[in-house]
Coordinates of C-alpha atoms in Angstrom, one line a residue:
X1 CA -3.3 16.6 -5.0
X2 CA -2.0 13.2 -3.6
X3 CA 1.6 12.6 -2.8
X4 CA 2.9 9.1 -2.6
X5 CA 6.3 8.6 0.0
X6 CA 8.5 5.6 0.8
X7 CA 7.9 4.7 4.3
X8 CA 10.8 4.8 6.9
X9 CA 10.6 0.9 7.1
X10 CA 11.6 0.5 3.8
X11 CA 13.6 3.6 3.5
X12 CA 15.7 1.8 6.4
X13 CA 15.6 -2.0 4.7
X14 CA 17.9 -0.1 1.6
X15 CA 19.7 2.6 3.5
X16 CA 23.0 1.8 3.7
X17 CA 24.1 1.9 7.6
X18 CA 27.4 3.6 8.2
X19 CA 26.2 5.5 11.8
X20 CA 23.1 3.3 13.2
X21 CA 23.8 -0.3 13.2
X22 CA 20.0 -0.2 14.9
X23 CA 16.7 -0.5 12.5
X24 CA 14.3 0.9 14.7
X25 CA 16.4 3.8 15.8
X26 CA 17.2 4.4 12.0
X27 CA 13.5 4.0 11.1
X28 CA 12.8 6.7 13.8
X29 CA 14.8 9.6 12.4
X30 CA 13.7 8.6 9.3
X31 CA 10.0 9.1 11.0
X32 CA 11.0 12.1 11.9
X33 CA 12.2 13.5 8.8
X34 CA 8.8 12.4 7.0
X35 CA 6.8 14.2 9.8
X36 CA 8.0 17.5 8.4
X37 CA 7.7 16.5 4.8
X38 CA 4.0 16.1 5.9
X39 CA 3.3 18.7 7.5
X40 CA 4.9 20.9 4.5
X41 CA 2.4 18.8 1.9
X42 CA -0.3 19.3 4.3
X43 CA 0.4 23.4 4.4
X44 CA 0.7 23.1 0.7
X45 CA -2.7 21.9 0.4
X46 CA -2.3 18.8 -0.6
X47 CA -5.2 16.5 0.8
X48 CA -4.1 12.6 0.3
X49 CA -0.9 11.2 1.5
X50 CA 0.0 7.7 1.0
X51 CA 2.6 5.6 2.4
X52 CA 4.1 2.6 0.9
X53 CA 5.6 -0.2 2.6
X54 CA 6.1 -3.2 0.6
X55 CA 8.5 -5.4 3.1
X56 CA 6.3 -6.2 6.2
X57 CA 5.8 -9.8 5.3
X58 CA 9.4 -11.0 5.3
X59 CA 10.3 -8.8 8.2
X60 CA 10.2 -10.2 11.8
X61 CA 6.8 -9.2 14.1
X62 CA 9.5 -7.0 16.0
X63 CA 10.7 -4.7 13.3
X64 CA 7.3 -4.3 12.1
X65 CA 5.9 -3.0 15.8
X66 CA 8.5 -0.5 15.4
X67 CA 7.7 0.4 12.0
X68 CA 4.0 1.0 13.0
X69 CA 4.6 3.3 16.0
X70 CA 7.3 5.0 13.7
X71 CA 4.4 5.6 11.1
X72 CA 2.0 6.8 13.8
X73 CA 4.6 9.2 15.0
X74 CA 5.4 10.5 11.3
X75 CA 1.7 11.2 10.7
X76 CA 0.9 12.6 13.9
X77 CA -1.1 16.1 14.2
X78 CA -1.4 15.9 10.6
X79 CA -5.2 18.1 9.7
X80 CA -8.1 16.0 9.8
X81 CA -8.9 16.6 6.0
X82 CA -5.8 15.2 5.4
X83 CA -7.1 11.5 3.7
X84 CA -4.0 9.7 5.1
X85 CA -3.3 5.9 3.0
X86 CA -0.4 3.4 3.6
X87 CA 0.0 0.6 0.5
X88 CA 1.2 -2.5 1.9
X89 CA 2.5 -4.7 -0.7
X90 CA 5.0 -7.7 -1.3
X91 CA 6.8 -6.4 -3.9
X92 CA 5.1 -6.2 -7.6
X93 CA 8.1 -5.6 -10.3
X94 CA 8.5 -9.0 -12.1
X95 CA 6.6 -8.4 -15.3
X96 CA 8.3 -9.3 -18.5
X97 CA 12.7 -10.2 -19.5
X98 CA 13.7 -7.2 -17.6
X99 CA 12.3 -8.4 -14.4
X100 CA 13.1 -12.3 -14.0
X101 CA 10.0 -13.5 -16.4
X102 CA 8.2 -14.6 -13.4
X103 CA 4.4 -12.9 -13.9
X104 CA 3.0 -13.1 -10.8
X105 CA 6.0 -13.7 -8.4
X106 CA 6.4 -11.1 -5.3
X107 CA 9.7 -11.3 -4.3
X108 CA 9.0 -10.5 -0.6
X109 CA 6.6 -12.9 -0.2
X110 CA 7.8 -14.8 2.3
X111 CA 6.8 -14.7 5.9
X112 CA 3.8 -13.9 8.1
X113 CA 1.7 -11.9 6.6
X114 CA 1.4 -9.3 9.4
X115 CA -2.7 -7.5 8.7
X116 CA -3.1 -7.4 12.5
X117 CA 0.2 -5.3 13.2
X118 CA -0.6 -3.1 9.9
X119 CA -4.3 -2.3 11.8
X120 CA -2.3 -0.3 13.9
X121 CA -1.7 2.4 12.0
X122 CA -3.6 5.3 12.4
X123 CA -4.5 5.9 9.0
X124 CA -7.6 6.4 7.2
X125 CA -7.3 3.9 4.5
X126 CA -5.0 0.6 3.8
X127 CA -4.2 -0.2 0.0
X128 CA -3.2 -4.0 -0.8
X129 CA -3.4 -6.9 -3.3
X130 CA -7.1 -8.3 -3.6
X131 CA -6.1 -11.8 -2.5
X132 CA -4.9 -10.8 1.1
X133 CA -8.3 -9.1 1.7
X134 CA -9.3 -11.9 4.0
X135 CA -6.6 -11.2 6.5
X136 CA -8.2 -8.1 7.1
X137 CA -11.6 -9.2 8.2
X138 CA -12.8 -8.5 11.3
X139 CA -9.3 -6.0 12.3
X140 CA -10.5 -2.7 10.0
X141 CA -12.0 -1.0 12.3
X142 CA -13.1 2.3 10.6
X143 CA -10.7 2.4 8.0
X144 CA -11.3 2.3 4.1
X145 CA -9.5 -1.0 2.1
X146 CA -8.6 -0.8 -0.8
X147 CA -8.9 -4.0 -3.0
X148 CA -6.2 -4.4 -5.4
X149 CA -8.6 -5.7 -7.7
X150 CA -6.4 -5.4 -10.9
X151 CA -3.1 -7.0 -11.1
X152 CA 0.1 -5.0 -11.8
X153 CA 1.4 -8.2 -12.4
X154 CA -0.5 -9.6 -15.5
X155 CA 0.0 -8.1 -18.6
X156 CA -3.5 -9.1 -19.5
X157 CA -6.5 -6.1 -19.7
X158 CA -9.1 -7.1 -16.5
X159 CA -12.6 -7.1 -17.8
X160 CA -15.3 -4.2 -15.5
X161 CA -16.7 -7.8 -14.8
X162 CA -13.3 -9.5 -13.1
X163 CA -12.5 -6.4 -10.9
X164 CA -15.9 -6.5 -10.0
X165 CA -16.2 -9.8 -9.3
X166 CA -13.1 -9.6 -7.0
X167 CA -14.1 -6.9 -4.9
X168 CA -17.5 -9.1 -4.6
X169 CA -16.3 -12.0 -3.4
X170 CA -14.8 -10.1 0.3
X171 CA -18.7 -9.6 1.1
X172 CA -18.2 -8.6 4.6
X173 CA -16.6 -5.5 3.4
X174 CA -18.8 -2.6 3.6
X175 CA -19.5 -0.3 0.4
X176 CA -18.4 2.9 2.3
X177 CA -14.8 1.3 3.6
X178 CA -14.1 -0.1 -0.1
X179 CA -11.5 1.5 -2.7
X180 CA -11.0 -0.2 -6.0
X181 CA -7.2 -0.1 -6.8
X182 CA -4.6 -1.6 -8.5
X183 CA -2.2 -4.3 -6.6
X184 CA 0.6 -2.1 -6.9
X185 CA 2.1 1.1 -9.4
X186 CA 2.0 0.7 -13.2
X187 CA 5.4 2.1 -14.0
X188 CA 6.7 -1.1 -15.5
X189 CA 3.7 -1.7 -18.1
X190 CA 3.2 -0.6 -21.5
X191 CA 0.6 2.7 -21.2
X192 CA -2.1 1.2 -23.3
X193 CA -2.1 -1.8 -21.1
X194 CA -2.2 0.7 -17.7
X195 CA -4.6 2.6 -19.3
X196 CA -6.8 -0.7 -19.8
X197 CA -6.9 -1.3 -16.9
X198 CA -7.6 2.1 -15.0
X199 CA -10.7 1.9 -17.6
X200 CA -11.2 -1.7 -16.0
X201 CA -11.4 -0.1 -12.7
X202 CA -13.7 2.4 -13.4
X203 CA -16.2 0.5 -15.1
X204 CA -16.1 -2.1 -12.2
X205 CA -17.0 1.1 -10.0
X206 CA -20.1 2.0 -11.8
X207 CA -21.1 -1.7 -12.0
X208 CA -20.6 -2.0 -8.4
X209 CA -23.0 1.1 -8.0
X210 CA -25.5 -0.6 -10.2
X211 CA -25.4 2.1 -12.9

């Protein structure tokens, strides 16, 4: 089982404030309140928990610090064979009329993109777009990345070949620390074009393993 949870950053970027009038100190409850959540998944069985936090980048190097020892705090003590993932993103929804028919804008794109702060975590594994791979050289550690390698925000079917082909081209990443992923979730496409591209995934996988 895998569980996917709002992080307290963004959970406190679209509260509305009526008692805080403080980020980190709401981010900090909020912490707090996803430690027990994990714990209770963790009890439950469940053996992957991922975190999403898609507004680091337009965020000031402060707030993020404080987001990072918030995370560390809300996964802390968690069981080892817990697989623990945070998804760091720039905002993905702008995919067709309903969006603002800008394919391939991120609305939070703006800022310093922020890879060493996110190193911090203590997390097993790091999920982002494919083209920010680079910021993450040389800061991994021992965690897994995984490469966004097929874009949420094209409504065009990646080839095996393409996702491939991206996760090649970041050749200091080690086979063992590599996850093939999409850039972000693929609630806003139509399901033969999301099941296209998890095939796309897949295939890259076994051409990757040279089978």
């Amino acid at each position: 089982m895998k569980i996917t949870m709002t992080g307290p950053h963004l959970l406190a970027a679209v509260a509305y404030d009526e008692y805080y009038n403080d980020v980190p100190l709401m981010m900090a409850d909020f912490g707090k309140l996803l430690h027990q959540n994990f714990k209770r998944l963790a009890q439950a069985g469940c053996k992957h928990i991922q975190i999403d936090e898609p507004y680091f980048t337009p965020s000031s190097d402060q707030e993020v610090r404080a987001a990072v020892e918030v995370i560390n705090m809300a996964i802390e003590g968690l069981p080892e064979d817990v697989h623990l993932l945070v998804h760091i993103c720039q905002g993905n929804y702008a995919v067709g009329p309903d969006y603002d028919g800008q394919i391939g804008h991120r609305y939070f794109d703006v800022g310093r993109y922020k890879a060493d702060l996110v190193c911090k975590i203590a997390c097993d594994a790091l999920l982002i777009e494919h083209d920010m791979t680079p910021h993450y050289e040389g800061l991994l550690g021992n965690k897994q990345l995984g490469v966004g390698a097929v874009d949420v925000q094209s409504p065009n079917v990646e080839t095996g070949e393409q996702v491939a082909d991206r996760v090649k081209a970041h050749s200091w990443l080690q086979p063992e620390q590599t996850i093939i992923t999409s850039s972000c979730g693929f609630n806003h496409l139509p399901r033969h074009i999301a099941l296209g591209k998890l095939r796309a995934m897949r295939e890259a996988q076994e051409i990757l393993r040279g089978n």
